[in-house]
PDB file of C-alpha atoms in Angstrom:
ATOM      1  CA  UNK T   1     106.422 102.011 117.014  1.00 78.00           C
ATOM      2  CA  UNK T   2     107.671  99.549 114.589  1.00 76.00           C
ATOM      3  CA  UNK T   3     110.128  98.116 116.708  1.00 80.00           C
ATOM      4  CA  UNK T   4     107.580  97.434 119.503  1.00 81.00           C
ATOM      5  CA  UNK T   5     104.865  96.127 116.799  1.00 79.00           C
ATOM      6  CA  UNK T   6     107.512  93.546 115.922  1.00 77.00           C
ATOM      7  CA  UNK T   7     109.038  92.652 119.293  1.00 78.00           C
ATOM      8  CA  UNK T   8     105.565  92.555 120.936  1.00 77.00           C
ATOM      9  CA  UNK T   9     104.695  88.883 120.331  1.00 74.00           C
ATOM     10  CA  UNK T  10     107.449  87.833 122.937  1.00 76.00           C
ATOM     11  CA  UNK T  11     105.252  89.218 125.650  1.00 76.00           C
ATOM     12  CA  UNK T  12     102.934  86.709 124.584  1.00 73.00           C
ATOM     13  CA  UNK T  13     104.696  84.518 126.759  1.00 76.00           C
ATOM     14  CA  UNK T  14     104.936  86.342 129.883  1.00 76.00           C
ATOM     15  CA  UNK T  15     101.544  85.890 131.893  1.00 75.00           C
ATOM     16  CA  UNK T  16     100.885  89.352 132.952  1.00 76.00           C
ATOM     17  CA  UNK T  17     101.691  90.801 129.554  1.00 76.00           C
ATOM     18  CA  UNK T  18      99.905  88.578 127.515  1.00 76.00           C
ATOM     19  CA  UNK T  19      97.033  91.080 127.002  1.00 74.00           C
ATOM     20  CA  UNK T  20      99.963  93.616 125.559  1.00 77.00           C
ATOM     21  CA  UNK T  21     101.120  91.224 122.931  1.00 74.00           C
ATOM     22  CA  UNK T  22      97.339  90.382 121.855  1.00 70.00           C
ATOM     23  CA  UNK T  23      96.170  93.934 121.690  1.00 76.00           C
ATOM     24  CA  UNK T  24      99.360  95.802 120.774  1.00 80.00           C
ATOM     25  CA  UNK T  25      97.899  97.786 118.427  1.00 79.00           C
ATOM     26  CA  UNK T  26      95.296  99.141 120.617  1.00 80.00           C
ATOM     27  CA  UNK T  27      97.746  99.483 123.350  1.00 83.00           C
ATOM     28  CA  UNK T  28     100.011 101.463 120.825  1.00 86.00           C
ATOM     29  CA  UNK T  29      97.348 103.857 119.670  1.00 85.00           C
ATOM     30  CA  UNK T  30      96.248 104.367 123.291  1.00 84.00           C
ATOM     31  CA  UNK T  31      99.579 105.257 124.507  1.00 87.00           C
ATOM     32  CA  UNK T  32     100.555 107.283 121.719  1.00 88.00           C
ATOM     33  CA  UNK T  33      97.419 109.585 121.912  1.00 87.00           C
ATOM     34  CA  UNK T  34      97.973 110.207 125.633  1.00 87.00           C
ATOM     35  CA  UNK T  35     101.178 111.116 124.586  1.00 89.00           C
ATOM     36  CA  UNK T  36     100.653 113.562 121.839  1.00 88.00           C
ATOM     37  CA  UNK T  37      97.751 114.962 124.187  1.00 84.00           C
ATOM     38  CA  UNK T  38      99.860 116.300 126.701  1.00 86.00           C
ATOM     39  CA  UNK T  39     103.458 116.895 124.360  1.00 87.00           C
ATOM     40  CA  UNK T  40     101.713 118.952 121.301  1.00 86.00           C
ATOM     41  CA  UNK T  41     100.559 121.827 123.487  1.00 85.00           C
ATOM     42  CA  UNK T  42     103.524 122.065 125.444  1.00 86.00           C
ATOM     43  CA  UNK T  43     105.828 122.726 122.258  1.00 85.00           C
ATOM     44  CA  UNK T  44     106.205 124.908 119.564  1.00 84.00           C
ATOM     45  CA  UNK T  45     104.186 124.300 116.133  1.00 80.00           C
ATOM     46  CA  UNK T  46     107.190 123.094 114.184  1.00 82.00           C
ATOM     47  CA  UNK T  47     108.029 120.344 116.939  1.00 83.00           C
ATOM     48  CA  UNK T  48     104.783 119.170 117.429  1.00 85.00           C
ATOM     49  CA  UNK T  49     103.790 115.447 115.867  1.00 87.00           C
ATOM     50  CA  UNK T  50     101.386 115.421 112.968  1.00 87.00           C
ATOM     51  CA  UNK T  51      97.939 114.064 114.591  1.00 87.00           C
ATOM     52  CA  UNK T  52      94.811 112.698 113.115  1.00 84.00           C
ATOM     53  CA  UNK T  53      92.976 115.880 113.720  1.00 81.00           C
ATOM     54  CA  UNK T  54      89.183 116.426 114.314  1.00 79.00           C
ATOM     55  CA  UNK T  55      86.987 113.979 113.097  1.00 75.00           C
ATOM     56  CA  UNK T  56      83.049 114.010 112.670  1.00 73.00           C
ATOM     57  CA  UNK T  57      81.269 111.791 115.280  1.00 72.00           C
ATOM     58  CA  UNK T  58      78.251 109.597 114.412  1.00 74.00           C
ATOM     59  CA  UNK T  59      77.357 107.600 111.697  1.00 78.00           C
ATOM     60  CA  UNK T  60      76.066 108.720 108.289  1.00 80.00           C
ATOM     61  CA  UNK T  61      72.248 108.646 107.504  1.00 82.00           C
ATOM     62  CA  UNK T  62      70.167 107.131 104.884  1.00 85.00           C
ATOM     63  CA  UNK T  63      70.019 109.126 101.525  1.00 84.00           C
ATOM     64  CA  UNK T  64      68.723 108.427  97.968  1.00 85.00           C
ATOM     65  CA  UNK T  65      71.845 109.027  95.691  1.00 82.00           C
ATOM     66  CA  UNK T  66      69.967 109.968  92.881  1.00 81.00           C
ATOM     67  CA  UNK T  67      67.308 112.625  93.634  1.00 82.00           C
ATOM     68  CA  UNK T  68      66.720 115.296  90.963  1.00 85.00           C
ATOM     69  CA  UNK T  69      67.535 115.136  86.782  1.00 85.00           C
ATOM     70  CA  UNK T  70      71.028 117.117  87.856  1.00 86.00           C
ATOM     71  CA  UNK T  71      72.345 114.246  89.911  1.00 83.00           C
ATOM     72  CA  UNK T  72      71.135 111.621  87.331  1.00 85.00           C
ATOM     73  CA  UNK T  73      73.003 113.619  85.052  1.00 87.00           C
ATOM     74  CA  UNK T  74      75.987 113.275  87.060  1.00 86.00           C
ATOM     75  CA  UNK T  75      75.349 109.682  87.619  1.00 83.00           C
ATOM     76  CA  UNK T  76      75.481 109.003  83.626  1.00 85.00           C
ATOM     77  CA  UNK T  77      78.702 111.264  83.438  1.00 85.00           C
ATOM     78  CA  UNK T  78      80.580 108.792  86.337  1.00 83.00           C
ATOM     79  CA  UNK T  79      79.840 105.768  84.852  1.00 84.00           C
ATOM     80  CA  UNK T  80      82.581 105.074  82.820  1.00 80.00           C
ATOM     81  CA  UNK T  81      84.986 105.634  85.654  1.00 79.00           C
ATOM     82  CA  UNK T  82      82.505 103.760  87.919  1.00 83.00           C
ATOM     83  CA  UNK T  83      82.923 100.702  85.607  1.00 83.00           C
ATOM     84  CA  UNK T  84      86.776 101.101  86.052  1.00 78.00           C
ATOM     85  CA  UNK T  85      86.592 101.368  89.921  1.00 81.00           C
ATOM     86  CA  UNK T  86      84.467  98.243  90.256  1.00 84.00           C
ATOM     87  CA  UNK T  87      87.194  96.260  88.024  1.00 82.00           C
ATOM     88  CA  UNK T  88      89.678  97.746  90.406  1.00 78.00           C
ATOM     89  CA  UNK T  89      88.258  96.896  93.661  1.00 81.00           C
ATOM     90  CA  UNK T  90      86.996  93.285  92.707  1.00 83.00           C
ATOM     91  CA  UNK T  91      90.484  92.392  91.134  1.00 78.00           C
ATOM     92  CA  UNK T  92      92.326  93.944  94.143  1.00 76.00           C
ATOM     93  CA  UNK T  93      89.937  92.234  97.042  1.00 80.00           C
ATOM     94  CA  UNK T  94      90.143  88.833  95.128  1.00 81.00           C
ATOM     95  CA  UNK T  95      93.653  88.826  94.864  1.00 76.00           C
ATOM     96  CA  UNK T  96      94.280  89.812  98.336  1.00 75.00           C
ATOM     97  CA  UNK T  97      91.501  87.235  99.291  1.00 78.00           C
ATOM     98  CA  UNK T  98      93.238  84.796  97.163  1.00 79.00           C
ATOM     99  CA  UNK T  99      96.610  85.123  98.922  1.00 75.00           C
ATOM    100  CA  UNK T 100      95.367  84.543 102.161  1.00 76.00           C
ATOM    101  CA  UNK T 101      93.232  81.557 101.114  1.00 79.00           C
ATOM    102  CA  UNK T 102      96.636  79.863  99.906  1.00 77.00           C
ATOM    103  CA  UNK T 103      98.235  80.701 103.241  1.00 74.00           C
ATOM    104  CA  UNK T 104      95.689  78.843 105.193  1.00 76.00           C
ATOM    105  CA  UNK T 105      94.788  76.353 102.744  1.00 77.00           C
ATOM    106  CA  UNK T 106      91.055  76.781 101.699  1.00 79.00           C
ATOM    107  CA  UNK T 107      89.508  77.922  98.580  1.00 82.00           C
ATOM    108  CA  UNK T 108      87.413  80.710  97.621  1.00 81.00           C
ATOM    109  CA  UNK T 109      85.018  81.507  94.740  1.00 84.00           C
ATOM    110  CA  UNK T 110      85.611  84.156  92.586  1.00 82.00           C
ATOM    111  CA  UNK T 111      81.555  84.554  92.181  1.00 85.00           C
ATOM    112  CA  UNK T 112      80.517  84.690  96.152  1.00 84.00           C
ATOM    113  CA  UNK T 113      83.490  87.451  96.218  1.00 83.00           C
ATOM    114  CA  UNK T 114      81.695  89.387  93.271  1.00 85.00           C
ATOM    115  CA  UNK T 115      78.632  89.108  94.921  1.00 88.00           C
ATOM    116  CA  UNK T 116      79.661  90.100  98.202  1.00 85.00           C
ATOM    117  CA  UNK T 117      81.274  93.077  97.055  1.00 85.00           C
ATOM    118  CA  UNK T 118      78.494  94.141  95.131  1.00 87.00           C
ATOM    119  CA  UNK T 119      75.894  93.789  97.674  1.00 89.00           C
ATOM    120  CA  UNK T 120      78.080  95.832 100.086  1.00 86.00           C
ATOM    121  CA  UNK T 121      78.617  98.519  97.439  1.00 87.00           C
ATOM    122  CA  UNK T 122      75.208  98.677  96.638  1.00 89.00           C
ATOM    123  CA  UNK T 123      73.725  98.998 100.244  1.00 88.00           C
ATOM    124  CA  UNK T 124      76.764 101.628 101.117  1.00 86.00           C
ATOM    125  CA  UNK T 125      75.618 103.906  98.249  1.00 86.00           C
ATOM    126  CA  UNK T 126      72.697 105.018  99.942  1.00 87.00           C
ATOM    127  CA  UNK T 127      74.836 106.110 103.190  1.00 85.00           C
ATOM    128  CA  UNK T 128      77.595 107.948 101.242  1.00 81.00           C
ATOM    129  CA  UNK T 129      80.228 104.894 101.842  1.00 82.00           C
ATOM    130  CA  UNK T 130      83.105 105.118  99.650  1.00 80.00           C
ATOM    131  CA  UNK T 131      83.872 101.882  97.412  1.00 81.00           C
ATOM    132  CA  UNK T 132      83.632  98.730  99.320  1.00 80.00           C
ATOM    133  CA  UNK T 133      87.026  96.253  99.062  1.00 78.00           C
ATOM    134  CA  UNK T 134      89.517  94.344 101.050  1.00 74.00           C
ATOM    135  CA  UNK T 135      92.108  96.142 102.674  1.00 69.00           C
ATOM    136  CA  UNK T 136      94.937  94.424 102.624  1.00 66.00           C
ATOM    137  CA  UNK T 137      97.190  95.997 105.349  1.00 65.00           C
ATOM    138  CA  UNK T 138      93.943  95.494 107.776  1.00 68.00           C
ATOM    139  CA  UNK T 139      92.833  92.042 106.659  1.00 71.00           C
ATOM    140  CA  UNK T 140      96.977  91.629 107.375  1.00 68.00           C
ATOM    141  CA  UNK T 141      96.398  92.962 111.118  1.00 66.00           C
ATOM    142  CA  UNK T 142      93.707  90.731 111.260  1.00 71.00           C
ATOM    143  CA  UNK T 143      95.421  87.693 110.277  1.00 70.00           C
ATOM    144  CA  UNK T 144      98.433  88.312 112.554  1.00 67.00           C
ATOM    145  CA  UNK T 145      95.918  88.895 115.659  1.00 65.00           C
ATOM    146  CA  UNK T 146      94.432  85.008 114.942  1.00 69.00           C
ATOM    147  CA  UNK T 147      91.095  85.788 113.264  1.00 72.00           C
ATOM    148  CA  UNK T 148      90.251  83.331 110.613  1.00 69.00           C
ATOM    149  CA  UNK T 149      86.644  83.773 109.957  1.00 71.00           C
ATOM    150  CA  UNK T 150      84.546  86.221 108.142  1.00 71.00           C
ATOM    151  CA  UNK T 151      82.786  87.061 111.880  1.00 72.00           C
ATOM    152  CA  UNK T 152      85.918  87.997 113.112  1.00 66.00           C
ATOM    153  CA  UNK T 153      87.274  89.857 109.784  1.00 68.00           C
ATOM    154  CA  UNK T 154      84.363  91.422 109.079  1.00 72.00           C
ATOM    155  CA  UNK T 155      81.400  91.954 111.098  1.00 78.00           C
ATOM    156  CA  UNK T 156      82.955  92.530 114.244  1.00 78.00           C
ATOM    157  CA  UNK T 157      85.619  94.527 112.873  1.00 74.00           C
ATOM    158  CA  UNK T 158      82.567  96.657 111.329  1.00 78.00           C
ATOM    159  CA  UNK T 159      81.003  97.010 115.067  1.00 82.00           C
ATOM    160  CA  UNK T 160      84.061  97.721 116.680  1.00 78.00           C
ATOM    161  CA  UNK T 161      84.673 100.649 113.954  1.00 77.00           C
ATOM    162  CA  UNK T 162      81.254 102.220 114.497  1.00 80.00           C
ATOM    163  CA  UNK T 163      81.664 102.080 118.293  1.00 81.00           C
ATOM    164  CA  UNK T 164      84.431 104.132 117.925  1.00 76.00           C
ATOM    165  CA  UNK T 165      83.393 106.553 115.599  1.00 77.00           C
ATOM    166  CA  UNK T 166      80.221 107.057 117.776  1.00 78.00           C
ATOM    167  CA  UNK T 167      81.781 106.976 121.357  1.00 78.00           C
ATOM    168  CA  UNK T 168      85.708 107.526 120.824  1.00 75.00           C
ATOM    169  CA  UNK T 169      85.959 109.737 117.692  1.00 75.00           C
ATOM    170  CA  UNK T 170      87.061 112.797 119.957  1.00 74.00           C
ATOM    171  CA  UNK T 171      89.830 110.934 121.274  1.00 75.00           C
ATOM    172  CA  UNK T 172      91.133 109.037 118.170  1.00 79.00           C
ATOM    173  CA  UNK T 173      91.982 113.212 116.834  1.00 82.00           C
ATOM    174  CA  UNK T 174      95.462 112.918 119.065  1.00 83.00           C
ATOM    175  CA  UNK T 175      96.291 109.654 117.158  1.00 86.00           C
ATOM    176  CA  UNK T 176      99.736 110.507 115.758  1.00 88.00           C
ATOM    177  CA  UNK T 177      99.867 109.623 111.944  1.00 89.00           C
ATOM    178  CA  UNK T 178     103.163 107.715 112.117  1.00 87.00           C
ATOM    179  CA  UNK T 179     101.946 105.316 114.464  1.00 87.00           C
ATOM    180  CA  UNK T 180      99.113 104.428 112.075  1.00 85.00           C
ATOM    181  CA  UNK T 181     101.874 104.352 109.229  1.00 84.00           C
ATOM    182  CA  UNK T 182     103.723 101.984 111.395  1.00 85.00           C
ATOM    183  CA  UNK T 183     100.733 100.062 111.987  1.00 81.00           C
ATOM    184  CA  UNK T 184      99.965  99.577 108.255  1.00 78.00           C
ATOM    185  CA  UNK T 185     103.586  98.529 107.586  1.00 78.00           C
ATOM    186  CA  UNK T 186     103.878  96.077 110.242  1.00 77.00           C
ATOM    187  CA  UNK T 187     100.720  94.589 109.419  1.00 70.00           C
ATOM    188  CA  UNK T 188     101.549  94.371 105.279  1.00 68.00           C
ATOM    189  CA  UNK T 189     104.901  93.166 105.877  1.00 68.00           C
ATOM    190  CA  UNK T 190     104.338  89.625 105.602  1.00 66.00           C
ATOM    191  CA  UNK T 191     102.133  90.069 102.505  1.00 65.00           C
ATOM    192  CA  UNK T 192     105.341  90.133 100.244  1.00 69.00           C
ATOM    193  CA  UNK T 193     106.596  87.100  98.525  1.00 69.00           C
ATOM    194  CA  UNK T 194     110.428  87.407  98.200  1.00 75.00           C
ATOM    195  CA  UNK T 195     111.010  83.888  98.598  1.00 76.00           C
ATOM    196  CA  UNK T 196     109.296  83.224  95.346  1.00 76.00           C
ATOM    197  CA  UNK T 197     111.583  85.870  93.750  1.00 78.00           C
ATOM    198  CA  UNK T 198     114.762  83.901  95.382  1.00 80.00           C
ATOM    199  CA  UNK T 199     113.292  80.299  93.760  1.00 79.00           C
ATOM    200  CA  UNK T 200     112.743  81.733  90.297  1.00 78.00           C
ATOM    201  CA  UNK T 201     115.945  83.660  90.005  1.00 81.00           C
ATOM    202  CA  UNK T 202     117.508  80.114  91.201  1.00 80.00           C
ATOM    203  CA  UNK T 203     115.625  78.727  88.148  1.00 76.00           C
ATOM    204  CA  UNK T 204     116.732  81.594  85.902  1.00 75.00           C
ATOM    205  CA  UNK T 205     120.317  80.960  86.875  1.00 77.00           C
ATOM    206  CA  UNK T 206     120.640  77.164  86.644  1.00 75.00           C
ATOM    207  CA  UNK T 207     122.012  75.913  83.300  1.00 72.00           C
ATOM    208  CA  UNK T 208     119.618  72.883  83.306  1.00 72.00           C
ATOM    209  CA  UNK T 209     116.698  74.742  82.441  1.00 67.00           C
ATOM    210  CA  UNK T 210     115.814  76.728  79.421  1.00 66.00           C
ATOM    211  CA  UNK T 211     114.941  80.413  78.504  1.00 64.00           C
ATOM    212  CA  UNK T 212     111.437  79.724  79.595  1.00 64.00           C
ATOM    213  CA  UNK T 213     112.133  79.932  82.959  1.00 64.00           C
ATOM    214  CA  UNK T 214     113.767  83.190  82.685  1.00 73.00           C
ATOM    215  CA  UNK T 215     110.461  84.906  81.532  1.00 76.00           C
ATOM    216  CA  UNK T 216     108.776  83.879  84.990  1.00 79.00           C
ATOM    217  CA  UNK T 217     111.526  86.369  86.636  1.00 80.00           C
ATOM    218  CA  UNK T 218     111.337  88.782  84.257  1.00 82.00           C
ATOM    219  CA  UNK T 219     107.397  88.804  84.798  1.00 84.00           C
ATOM    220  CA  UNK T 220     107.958  89.389  88.576  1.00 83.00           C
ATOM    221  CA  UNK T 221     110.553  92.191  88.407  1.00 86.00           C
ATOM    222  CA  UNK T 222     108.412  93.862  85.668  1.00 86.00           C
ATOM    223  CA  UNK T 223     105.342  93.362  88.421  1.00 84.00           C
ATOM    224  CA  UNK T 224     107.483  94.218  91.286  1.00 84.00           C
ATOM    225  CA  UNK T 225     108.751  97.413  89.705  1.00 87.00           C
ATOM    226  CA  UNK T 226     105.237  98.718  88.584  1.00 87.00           C
ATOM    227  CA  UNK T 227     103.656  98.420  92.047  1.00 82.00           C
ATOM    228  CA  UNK T 228     106.372 100.321  93.434  1.00 82.00           C
ATOM    229  CA  UNK T 229     106.537 103.122  90.675  1.00 85.00           C
ATOM    230  CA  UNK T 230     102.854 103.312  89.551  1.00 84.00           C
ATOM    231  CA  UNK T 231     100.536 101.430  92.162  1.00 77.00           C
ATOM    232  CA  UNK T 232      99.149  98.018  92.966  1.00 72.00           C
ATOM    233  CA  UNK T 233      96.888  97.739  90.253  1.00 71.00           C
ATOM    234  CA  UNK T 234      98.933  98.994  87.495  1.00 80.00           C
ATOM    235  CA  UNK T 235     101.319  96.766  88.684  1.00 82.00           C
ATOM    236  CA  UNK T 236      99.148  93.990  88.177  1.00 78.00           C
ATOM    237  CA  UNK T 237      98.120  94.954  84.690  1.00 82.00           C
ATOM    238  CA  UNK T 238     101.881  95.495  84.032  1.00 86.00           C
ATOM    239  CA  UNK T 239     102.419  91.579  85.073  1.00 84.00           C
ATOM    240  CA  UNK T 240      99.772  90.262  83.193  1.00 83.00           C
ATOM    241  CA  UNK T 241     100.662  91.987  80.190  1.00 86.00           C
ATOM    242  CA  UNK T 242     104.712  90.828  80.539  1.00 86.00           C
ATOM    243  CA  UNK T 243     103.343  87.487  80.912  1.00 84.00           C
ATOM    244  CA  UNK T 244     101.012  87.725  77.816  1.00 86.00           C
ATOM    245  CA  UNK T 245     104.103  88.586  75.869  1.00 86.00           C
ATOM    246  CA  UNK T 246     106.021  85.809  76.859  1.00 81.00           C
ATOM    247  CA  UNK T 247     103.655  83.143  75.951  1.00 81.00           C
ATOM    248  CA  UNK T 248     102.896  84.724  72.742  1.00 82.00           C
ATOM    249  CA  UNK T 249     106.734  84.307  72.391  1.00 78.00           C
ATOM    250  CA  UNK T 250     106.705  80.888  73.088  1.00 74.00           C
ATOM    251  CA  UNK T 251     103.582  80.030  71.006  1.00 75.00           C
ATOM    252  CA  UNK T 252     105.154  81.564  68.018  1.00 75.00           C
ATOM    253  CA  UNK T 253     108.808  80.152  68.695  1.00 71.00           C
ATOM    254  CA  UNK T 254     108.209  76.769  70.474  1.00 69.00           C
ATOM    255  CA  UNK T 255     110.925  74.025  71.626  1.00 68.00           C
ATOM    256  CA  UNK T 256     111.044  72.177  68.426  1.00 70.00           C
ATOM    257  CA  UNK T 257     112.566  68.436  69.331  1.00 68.00           C
ATOM    258  CA  UNK T 258     113.648  66.267  66.342  1.00 70.00           C
ATOM    259  CA  UNK T 259     113.147  62.571  67.230  1.00 69.00           C
TER     260      UNK T 259
END
């Protein structure tokens, strides 16, 4: 699946195969679902490919989140955790949006992102939705597909997801999990910035620059390692913490030049 996704762009140059190159993820999902639908029943349980499984059809209905004193009590107990979740959602979403803005050369406003996420989560609470935030892998897939506007990245995606849940939920259950993982990995592969690490390493090992340039490399290594081991949020916090320590050390021990 990964090899197909990585090489499907070449099909865009072929006249009659351009459709496969443009919608390679959908083609892969459909083909793998059909294959698993016929393959899994014909083999033993230990040889079957793990699939998504049964999915509930339809959209959630409108419901008031707090309807009784017990619900209000539970809501008060969840406030500290909800504040932390809101912080993580905004921080990860704004970082992802900033990443794509830097790639395509446009500016974003933190206030607009905060208002958009706040309204989306407020309305979603009345439908039992999970906390809304940017999906780095989904946005990576959309970016690779050529989507450049909020209409394509959000509204049309939401319409397609709703139609898929309502009309095709019984077909989605045959999609193999490995194919979903391959799509996510391929979509998020371009989000890494190892070129920046190479530049920082070049500065850190160059004798013409002072020790301050090595602090930037140390911050990158700290954030990268903690992200792999603990998670994205912990990785960002560790990078910020390491950067603050380096800045404080530079303030306490500044470079002094005697004229």
